[in-house]
PDB file of C-alpha atoms in Angstrom:
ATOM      1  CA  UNK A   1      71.201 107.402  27.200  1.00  0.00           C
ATOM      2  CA  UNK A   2      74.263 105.998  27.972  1.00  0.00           C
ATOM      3  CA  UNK A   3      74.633 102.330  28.203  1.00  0.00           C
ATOM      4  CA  UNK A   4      77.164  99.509  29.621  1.00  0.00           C
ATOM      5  CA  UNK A   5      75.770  96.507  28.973  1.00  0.00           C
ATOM      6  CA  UNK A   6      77.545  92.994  30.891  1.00  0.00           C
ATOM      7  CA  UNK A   7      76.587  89.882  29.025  1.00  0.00           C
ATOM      8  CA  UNK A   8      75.331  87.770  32.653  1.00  0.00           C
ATOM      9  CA  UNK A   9      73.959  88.994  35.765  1.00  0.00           C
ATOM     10  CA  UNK A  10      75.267  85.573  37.371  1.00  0.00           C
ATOM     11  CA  UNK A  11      77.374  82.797  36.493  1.00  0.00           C
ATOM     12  CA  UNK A  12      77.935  79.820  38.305  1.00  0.00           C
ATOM     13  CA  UNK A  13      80.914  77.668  36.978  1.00  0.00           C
ATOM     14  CA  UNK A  14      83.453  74.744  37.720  1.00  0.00           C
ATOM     15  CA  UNK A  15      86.946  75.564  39.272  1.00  0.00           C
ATOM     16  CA  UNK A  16      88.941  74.423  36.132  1.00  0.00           C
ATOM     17  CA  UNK A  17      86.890  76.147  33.558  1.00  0.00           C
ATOM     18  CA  UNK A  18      87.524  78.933  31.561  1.00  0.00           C
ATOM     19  CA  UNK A  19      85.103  81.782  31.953  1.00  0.00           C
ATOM     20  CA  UNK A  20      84.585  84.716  29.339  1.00  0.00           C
ATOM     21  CA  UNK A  21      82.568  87.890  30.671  1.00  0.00           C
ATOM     22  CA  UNK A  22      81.616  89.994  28.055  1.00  0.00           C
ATOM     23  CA  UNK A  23      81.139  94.317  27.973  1.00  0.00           C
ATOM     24  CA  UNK A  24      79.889  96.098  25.641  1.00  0.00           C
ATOM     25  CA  UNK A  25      79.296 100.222  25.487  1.00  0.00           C
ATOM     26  CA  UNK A  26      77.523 101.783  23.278  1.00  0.00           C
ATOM     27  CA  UNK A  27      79.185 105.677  23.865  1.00  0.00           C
ATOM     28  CA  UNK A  28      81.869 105.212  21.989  1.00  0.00           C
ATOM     29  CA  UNK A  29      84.386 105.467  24.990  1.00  0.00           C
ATOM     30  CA  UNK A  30      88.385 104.925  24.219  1.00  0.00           C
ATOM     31  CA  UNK A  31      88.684 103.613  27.941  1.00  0.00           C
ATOM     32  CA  UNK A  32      87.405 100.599  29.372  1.00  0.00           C
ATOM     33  CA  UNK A  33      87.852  98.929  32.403  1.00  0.00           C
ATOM     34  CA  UNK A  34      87.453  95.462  34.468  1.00  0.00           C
ATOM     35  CA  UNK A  35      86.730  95.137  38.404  1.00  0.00           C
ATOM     36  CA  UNK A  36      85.655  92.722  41.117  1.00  0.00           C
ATOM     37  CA  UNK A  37      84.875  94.085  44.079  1.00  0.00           C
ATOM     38  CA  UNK A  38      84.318  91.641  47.428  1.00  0.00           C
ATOM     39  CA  UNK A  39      82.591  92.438  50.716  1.00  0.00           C
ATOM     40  CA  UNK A  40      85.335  94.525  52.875  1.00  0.00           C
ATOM     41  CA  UNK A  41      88.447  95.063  50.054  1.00  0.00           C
ATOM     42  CA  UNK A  42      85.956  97.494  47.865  1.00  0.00           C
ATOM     43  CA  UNK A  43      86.630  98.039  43.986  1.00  0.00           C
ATOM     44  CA  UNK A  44      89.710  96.455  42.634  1.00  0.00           C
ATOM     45  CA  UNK A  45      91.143  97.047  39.150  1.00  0.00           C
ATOM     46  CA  UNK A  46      92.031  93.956  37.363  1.00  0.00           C
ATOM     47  CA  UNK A  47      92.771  95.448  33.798  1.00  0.00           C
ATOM     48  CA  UNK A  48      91.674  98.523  31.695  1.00  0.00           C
ATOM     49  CA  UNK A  49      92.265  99.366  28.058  1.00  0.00           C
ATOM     50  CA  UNK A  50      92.968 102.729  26.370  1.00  0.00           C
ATOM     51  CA  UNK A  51      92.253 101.838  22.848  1.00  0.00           C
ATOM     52  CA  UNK A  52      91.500  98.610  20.636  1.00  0.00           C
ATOM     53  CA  UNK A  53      94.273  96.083  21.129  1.00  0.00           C
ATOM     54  CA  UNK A  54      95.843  97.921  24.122  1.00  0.00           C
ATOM     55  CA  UNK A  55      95.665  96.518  27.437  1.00  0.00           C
ATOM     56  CA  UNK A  56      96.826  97.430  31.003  1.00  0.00           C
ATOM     57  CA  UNK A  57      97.570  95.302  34.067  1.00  0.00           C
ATOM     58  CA  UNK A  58      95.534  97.087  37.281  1.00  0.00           C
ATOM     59  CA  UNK A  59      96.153  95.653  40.622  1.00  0.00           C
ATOM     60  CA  UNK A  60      94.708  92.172  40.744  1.00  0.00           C
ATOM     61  CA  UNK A  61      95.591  90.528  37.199  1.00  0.00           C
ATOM     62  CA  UNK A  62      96.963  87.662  38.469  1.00  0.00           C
ATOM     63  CA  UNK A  63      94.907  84.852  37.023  1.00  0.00           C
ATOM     64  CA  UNK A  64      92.856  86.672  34.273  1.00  0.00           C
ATOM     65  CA  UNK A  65      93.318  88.021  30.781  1.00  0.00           C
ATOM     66  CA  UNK A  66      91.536  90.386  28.595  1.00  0.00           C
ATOM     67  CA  UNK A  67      90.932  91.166  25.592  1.00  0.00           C
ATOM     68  CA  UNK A  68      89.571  94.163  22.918  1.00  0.00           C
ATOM     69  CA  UNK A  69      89.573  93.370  19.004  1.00  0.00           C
ATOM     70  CA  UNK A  70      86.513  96.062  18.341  1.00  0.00           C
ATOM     71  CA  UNK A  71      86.370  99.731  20.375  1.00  0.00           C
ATOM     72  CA  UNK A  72      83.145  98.903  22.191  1.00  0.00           C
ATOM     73  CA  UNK A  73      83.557  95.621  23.487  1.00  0.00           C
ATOM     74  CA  UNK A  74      85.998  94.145  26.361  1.00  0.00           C
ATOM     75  CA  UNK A  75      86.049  91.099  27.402  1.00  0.00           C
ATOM     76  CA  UNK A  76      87.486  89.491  30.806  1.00  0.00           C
ATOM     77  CA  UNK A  77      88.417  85.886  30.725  1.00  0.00           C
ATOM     78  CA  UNK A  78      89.565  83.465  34.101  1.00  0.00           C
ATOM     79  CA  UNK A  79      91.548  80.963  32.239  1.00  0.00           C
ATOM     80  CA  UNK A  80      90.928  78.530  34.901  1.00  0.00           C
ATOM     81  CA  UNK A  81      88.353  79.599  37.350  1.00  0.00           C
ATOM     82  CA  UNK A  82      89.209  79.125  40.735  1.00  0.00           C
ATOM     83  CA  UNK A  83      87.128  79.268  44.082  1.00  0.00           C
ATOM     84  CA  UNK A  84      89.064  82.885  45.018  1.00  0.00           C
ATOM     85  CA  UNK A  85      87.541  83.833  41.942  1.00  0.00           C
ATOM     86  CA  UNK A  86      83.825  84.380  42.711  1.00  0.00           C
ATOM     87  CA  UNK A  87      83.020  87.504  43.109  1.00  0.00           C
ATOM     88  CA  UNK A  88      80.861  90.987  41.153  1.00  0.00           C
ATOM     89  CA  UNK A  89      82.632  91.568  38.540  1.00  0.00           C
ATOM     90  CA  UNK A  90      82.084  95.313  36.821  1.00  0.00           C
ATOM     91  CA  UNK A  91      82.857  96.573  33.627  1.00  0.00           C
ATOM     92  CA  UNK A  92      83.520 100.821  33.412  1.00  0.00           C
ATOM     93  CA  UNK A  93      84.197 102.755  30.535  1.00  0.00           C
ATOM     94  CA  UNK A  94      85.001 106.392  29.740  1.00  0.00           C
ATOM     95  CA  UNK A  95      86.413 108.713  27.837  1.00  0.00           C
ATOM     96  CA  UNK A  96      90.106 109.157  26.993  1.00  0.00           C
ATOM     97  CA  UNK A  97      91.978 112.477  27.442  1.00  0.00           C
ATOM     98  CA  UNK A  98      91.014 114.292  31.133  1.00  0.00           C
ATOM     99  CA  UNK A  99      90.224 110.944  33.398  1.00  0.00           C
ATOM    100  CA  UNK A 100      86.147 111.534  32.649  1.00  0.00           C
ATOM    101  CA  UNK A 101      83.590 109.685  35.041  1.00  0.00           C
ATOM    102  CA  UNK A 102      82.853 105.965  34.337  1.00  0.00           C
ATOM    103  CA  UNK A 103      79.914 104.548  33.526  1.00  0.00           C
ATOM    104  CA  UNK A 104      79.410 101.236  34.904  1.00  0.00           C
ATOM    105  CA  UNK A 105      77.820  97.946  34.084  1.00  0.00           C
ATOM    106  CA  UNK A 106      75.091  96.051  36.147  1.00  0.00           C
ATOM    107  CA  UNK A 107      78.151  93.756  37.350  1.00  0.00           C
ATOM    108  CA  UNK A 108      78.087  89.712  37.113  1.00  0.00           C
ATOM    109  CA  UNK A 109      78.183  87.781  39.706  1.00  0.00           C
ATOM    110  CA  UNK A 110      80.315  85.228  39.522  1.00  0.00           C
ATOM    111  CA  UNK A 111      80.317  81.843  41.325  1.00  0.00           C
ATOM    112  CA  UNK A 112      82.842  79.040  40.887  1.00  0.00           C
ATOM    113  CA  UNK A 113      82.050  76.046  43.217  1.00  0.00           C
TER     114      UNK A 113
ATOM    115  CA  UNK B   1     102.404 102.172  51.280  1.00  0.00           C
ATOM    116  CA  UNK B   2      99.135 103.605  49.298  1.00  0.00           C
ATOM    117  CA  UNK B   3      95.648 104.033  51.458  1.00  0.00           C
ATOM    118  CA  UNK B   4      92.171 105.331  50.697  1.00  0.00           C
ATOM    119  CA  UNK B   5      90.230 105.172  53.664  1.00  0.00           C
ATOM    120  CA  UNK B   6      86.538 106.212  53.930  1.00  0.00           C
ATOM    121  CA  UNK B   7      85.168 107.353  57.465  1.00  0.00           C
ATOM    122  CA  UNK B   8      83.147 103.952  58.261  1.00  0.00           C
ATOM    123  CA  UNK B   9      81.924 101.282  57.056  1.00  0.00           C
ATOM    124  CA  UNK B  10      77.798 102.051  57.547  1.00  0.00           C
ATOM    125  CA  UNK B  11      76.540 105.185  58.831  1.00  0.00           C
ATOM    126  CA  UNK B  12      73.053 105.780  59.740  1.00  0.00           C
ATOM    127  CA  UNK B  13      71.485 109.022  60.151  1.00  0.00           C
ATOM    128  CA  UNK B  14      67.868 110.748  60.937  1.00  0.00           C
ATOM    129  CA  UNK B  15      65.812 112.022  57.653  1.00  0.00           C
ATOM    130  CA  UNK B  16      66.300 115.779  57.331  1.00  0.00           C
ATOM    131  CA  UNK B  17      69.908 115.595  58.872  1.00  0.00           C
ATOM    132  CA  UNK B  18      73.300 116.557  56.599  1.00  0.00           C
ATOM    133  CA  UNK B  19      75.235 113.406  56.333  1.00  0.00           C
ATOM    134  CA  UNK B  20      78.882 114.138  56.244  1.00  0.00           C
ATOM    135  CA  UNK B  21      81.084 111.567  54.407  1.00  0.00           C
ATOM    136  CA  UNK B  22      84.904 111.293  54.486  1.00  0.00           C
ATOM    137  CA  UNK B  23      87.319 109.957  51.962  1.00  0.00           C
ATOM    138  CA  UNK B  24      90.825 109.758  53.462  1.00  0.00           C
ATOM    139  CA  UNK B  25      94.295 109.040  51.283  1.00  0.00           C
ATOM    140  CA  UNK B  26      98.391 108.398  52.073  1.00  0.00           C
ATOM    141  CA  UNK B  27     100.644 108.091  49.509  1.00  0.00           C
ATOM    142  CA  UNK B  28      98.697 109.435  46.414  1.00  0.00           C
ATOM    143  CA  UNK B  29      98.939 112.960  44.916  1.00  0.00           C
ATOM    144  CA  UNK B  30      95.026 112.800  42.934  1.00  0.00           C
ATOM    145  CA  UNK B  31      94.342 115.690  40.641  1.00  0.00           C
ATOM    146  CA  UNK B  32      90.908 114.547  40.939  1.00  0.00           C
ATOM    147  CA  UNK B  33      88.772 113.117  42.955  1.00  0.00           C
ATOM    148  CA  UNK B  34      85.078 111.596  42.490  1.00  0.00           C
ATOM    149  CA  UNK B  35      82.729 110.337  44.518  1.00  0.00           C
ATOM    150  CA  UNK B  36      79.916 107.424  43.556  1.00  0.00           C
ATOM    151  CA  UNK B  37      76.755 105.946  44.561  1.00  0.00           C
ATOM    152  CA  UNK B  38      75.857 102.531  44.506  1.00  0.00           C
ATOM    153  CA  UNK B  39      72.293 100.606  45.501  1.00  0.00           C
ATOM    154  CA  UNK B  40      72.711  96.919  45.915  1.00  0.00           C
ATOM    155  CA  UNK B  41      73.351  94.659  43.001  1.00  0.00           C
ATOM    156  CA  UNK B  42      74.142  97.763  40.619  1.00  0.00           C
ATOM    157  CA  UNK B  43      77.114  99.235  39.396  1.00  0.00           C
ATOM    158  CA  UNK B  44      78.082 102.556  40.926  1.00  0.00           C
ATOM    159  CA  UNK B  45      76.684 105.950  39.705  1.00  0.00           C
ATOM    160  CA  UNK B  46      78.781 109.231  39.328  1.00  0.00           C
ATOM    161  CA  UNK B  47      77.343 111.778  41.343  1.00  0.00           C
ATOM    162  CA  UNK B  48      80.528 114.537  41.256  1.00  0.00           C
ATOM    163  CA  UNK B  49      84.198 115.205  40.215  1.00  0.00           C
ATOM    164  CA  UNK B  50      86.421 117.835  42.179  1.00  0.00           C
ATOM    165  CA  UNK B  51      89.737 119.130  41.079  1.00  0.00           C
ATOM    166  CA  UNK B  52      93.105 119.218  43.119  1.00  0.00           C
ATOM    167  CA  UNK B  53      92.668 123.173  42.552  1.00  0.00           C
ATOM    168  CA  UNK B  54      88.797 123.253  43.538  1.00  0.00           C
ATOM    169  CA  UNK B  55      88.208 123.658  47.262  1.00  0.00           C
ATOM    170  CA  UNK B  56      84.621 122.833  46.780  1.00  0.00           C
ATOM    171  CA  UNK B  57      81.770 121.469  44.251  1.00  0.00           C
ATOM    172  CA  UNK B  58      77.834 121.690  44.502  1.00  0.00           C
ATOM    173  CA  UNK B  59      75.296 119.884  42.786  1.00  0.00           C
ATOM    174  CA  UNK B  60      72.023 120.035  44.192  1.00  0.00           C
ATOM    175  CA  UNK B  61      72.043 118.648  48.047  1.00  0.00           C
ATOM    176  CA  UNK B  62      75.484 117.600  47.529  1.00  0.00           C
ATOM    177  CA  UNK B  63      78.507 119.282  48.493  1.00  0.00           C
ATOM    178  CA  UNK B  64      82.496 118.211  48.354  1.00  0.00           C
ATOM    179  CA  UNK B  65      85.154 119.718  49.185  1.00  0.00           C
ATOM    180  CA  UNK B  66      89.219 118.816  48.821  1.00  0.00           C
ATOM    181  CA  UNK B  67      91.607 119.389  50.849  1.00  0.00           C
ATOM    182  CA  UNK B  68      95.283 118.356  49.540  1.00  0.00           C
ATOM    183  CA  UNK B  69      97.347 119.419  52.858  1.00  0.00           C
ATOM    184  CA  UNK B  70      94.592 117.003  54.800  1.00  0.00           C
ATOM    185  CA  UNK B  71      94.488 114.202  51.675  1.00  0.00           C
ATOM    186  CA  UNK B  72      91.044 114.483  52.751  1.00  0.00           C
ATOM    187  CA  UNK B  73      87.662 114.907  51.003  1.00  0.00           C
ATOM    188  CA  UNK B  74      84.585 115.512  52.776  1.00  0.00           C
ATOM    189  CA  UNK B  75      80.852 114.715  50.846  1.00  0.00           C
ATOM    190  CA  UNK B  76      77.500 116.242  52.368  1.00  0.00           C
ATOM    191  CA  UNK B  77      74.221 115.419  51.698  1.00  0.00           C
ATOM    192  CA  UNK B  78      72.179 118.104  52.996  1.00  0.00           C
ATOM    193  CA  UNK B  79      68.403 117.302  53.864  1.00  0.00           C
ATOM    194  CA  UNK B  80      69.004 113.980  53.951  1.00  0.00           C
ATOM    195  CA  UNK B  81      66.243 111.693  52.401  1.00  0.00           C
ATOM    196  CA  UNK B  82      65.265 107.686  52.777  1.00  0.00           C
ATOM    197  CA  UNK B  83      66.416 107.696  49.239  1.00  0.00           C
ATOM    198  CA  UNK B  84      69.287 108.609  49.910  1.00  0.00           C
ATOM    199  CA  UNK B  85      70.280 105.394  51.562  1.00  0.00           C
ATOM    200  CA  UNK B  86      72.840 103.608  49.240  1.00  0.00           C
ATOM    201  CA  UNK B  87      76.794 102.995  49.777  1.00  0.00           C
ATOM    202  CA  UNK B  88      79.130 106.003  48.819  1.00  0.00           C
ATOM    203  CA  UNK B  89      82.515 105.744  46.973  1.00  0.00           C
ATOM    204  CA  UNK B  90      85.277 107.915  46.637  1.00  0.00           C
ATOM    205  CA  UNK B  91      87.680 107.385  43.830  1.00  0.00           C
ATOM    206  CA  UNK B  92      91.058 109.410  43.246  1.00  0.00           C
ATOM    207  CA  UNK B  93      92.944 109.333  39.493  1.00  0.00           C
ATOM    208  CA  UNK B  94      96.131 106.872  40.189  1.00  0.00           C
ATOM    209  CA  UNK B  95      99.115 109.466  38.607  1.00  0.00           C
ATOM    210  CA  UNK B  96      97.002 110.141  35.695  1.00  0.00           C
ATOM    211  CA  UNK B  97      96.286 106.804  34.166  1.00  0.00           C
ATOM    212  CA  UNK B  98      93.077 105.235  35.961  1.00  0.00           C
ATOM    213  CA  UNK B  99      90.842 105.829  39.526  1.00  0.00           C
ATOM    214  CA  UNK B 100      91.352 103.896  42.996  1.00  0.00           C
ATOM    215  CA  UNK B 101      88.409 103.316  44.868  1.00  0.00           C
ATOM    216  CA  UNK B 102      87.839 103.891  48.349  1.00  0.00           C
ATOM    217  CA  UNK B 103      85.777 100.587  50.352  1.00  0.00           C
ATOM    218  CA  UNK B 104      82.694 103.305  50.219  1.00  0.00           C
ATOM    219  CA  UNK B 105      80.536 103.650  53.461  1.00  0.00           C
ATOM    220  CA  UNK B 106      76.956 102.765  53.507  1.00  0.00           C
ATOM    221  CA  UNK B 107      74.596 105.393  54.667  1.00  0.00           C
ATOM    222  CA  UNK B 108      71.175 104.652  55.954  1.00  0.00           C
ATOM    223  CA  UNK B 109      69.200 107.399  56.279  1.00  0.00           C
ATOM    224  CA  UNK B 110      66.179 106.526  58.809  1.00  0.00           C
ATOM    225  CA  UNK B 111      62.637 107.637  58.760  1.00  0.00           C
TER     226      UNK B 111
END
């Protein structure tokens, strides 16, 4: 059974501090992806991956950076949380090639007071 | 500038009924479309994929169909059930290189 696994369900932290979120799929998918999705504005791509090392700005990126050193794990990290930062944030992956479904995560919420 | 609009933000609907779902788009040319479920405080589920050359997709009580003159897609749930109640999201591939969701519409389906 296929399996996207986020390392919190929630996380409250300090505006200043830097936050890691952790993904980790066990289907070995080339793609990966990073959302947040807020009441009203829906999913919103922050940055998705194609392969180990590669990395793609999605819509939102400002304030966030990611990261992919092994094929099933992605990692999202807020550098300096802010208060416009809390929020669910979802991790997706799929295959490469044709654009396949995603499979998503149980999302973290996030909570920066 | 680029829009995916879905039909409304909650629709509610008598068990038994078809619940008719609309995903509406300016400014993209998708070669595929999907559409998504998602229950509260989960991650969406794929339900089904249609192609730009596909007028229409079944799986079960669901139906979609595409229409790329319209930039519309319609999703039906026939025979509605109570467990059907969830939000719905369309998603359309961004020129080939990832999906954009659509806010989603959250159907109640009542007893």
């Amino acid at each position: 059974d296929v399996k996207v696994t986020q390392s919190s369900r929630y996380l409250v932290k300090r505006t200043g501090e830097k936050v890691f979120l952790e993904c980790v799929q066990d289907m070995d998918h080339e793609n990966m992806f990073w959302y947040r999705q807020d009441p009203g504005l829906g999913l919103r791509l922050i940055y998705f991956s194609y392969d180990v090392k590669m990395k793609e700005k999605g819509d939102i990126p400002e304030g966030y950076s990611v990261s992919r050193e092994k094929k099933e794990r992605f990692s999202l990290i807020l550098e300096s949380a802010s208060t416009n930062q809390t929020s669910m944030y979802l991790c997706a992956s799929s295959l490469a090639g044709e654009l396949y479904e995603q499979y998503f995560g149980p999302g973290t919420r996030l909570t920066v007071t | 500038s680029q829009k995916i609009e879905q039909n409304s933000e909650a629709l509610n609907i008598q068990e038994g009924k078809t619940a008719t779902l609309t995903c509406n788009y300016t400014n993209y040319s998708p070669a595929y479309l999907q559409w998504y479920r998602q229950d509260p405080g989960r991650g969406p589920v794929f339900l089904l994929l249609i192609r730009e050359n596909e007028k229409e997709k079944r799986k079960e009580r669901l139906k979609v169909t595409f229409d790329t003159t319209l930039k519309q897609s319609l999703f039906h749930i026939t025979a509605s059930q109570p467990a059907d109640s969830a939000t719905y999201l369309c998603a359309l591939d961004n020129y080939g290189q990832n999906f954009v969701f659509g806010p989603g519409t959250r159907l109640s389906v009542l007893p």
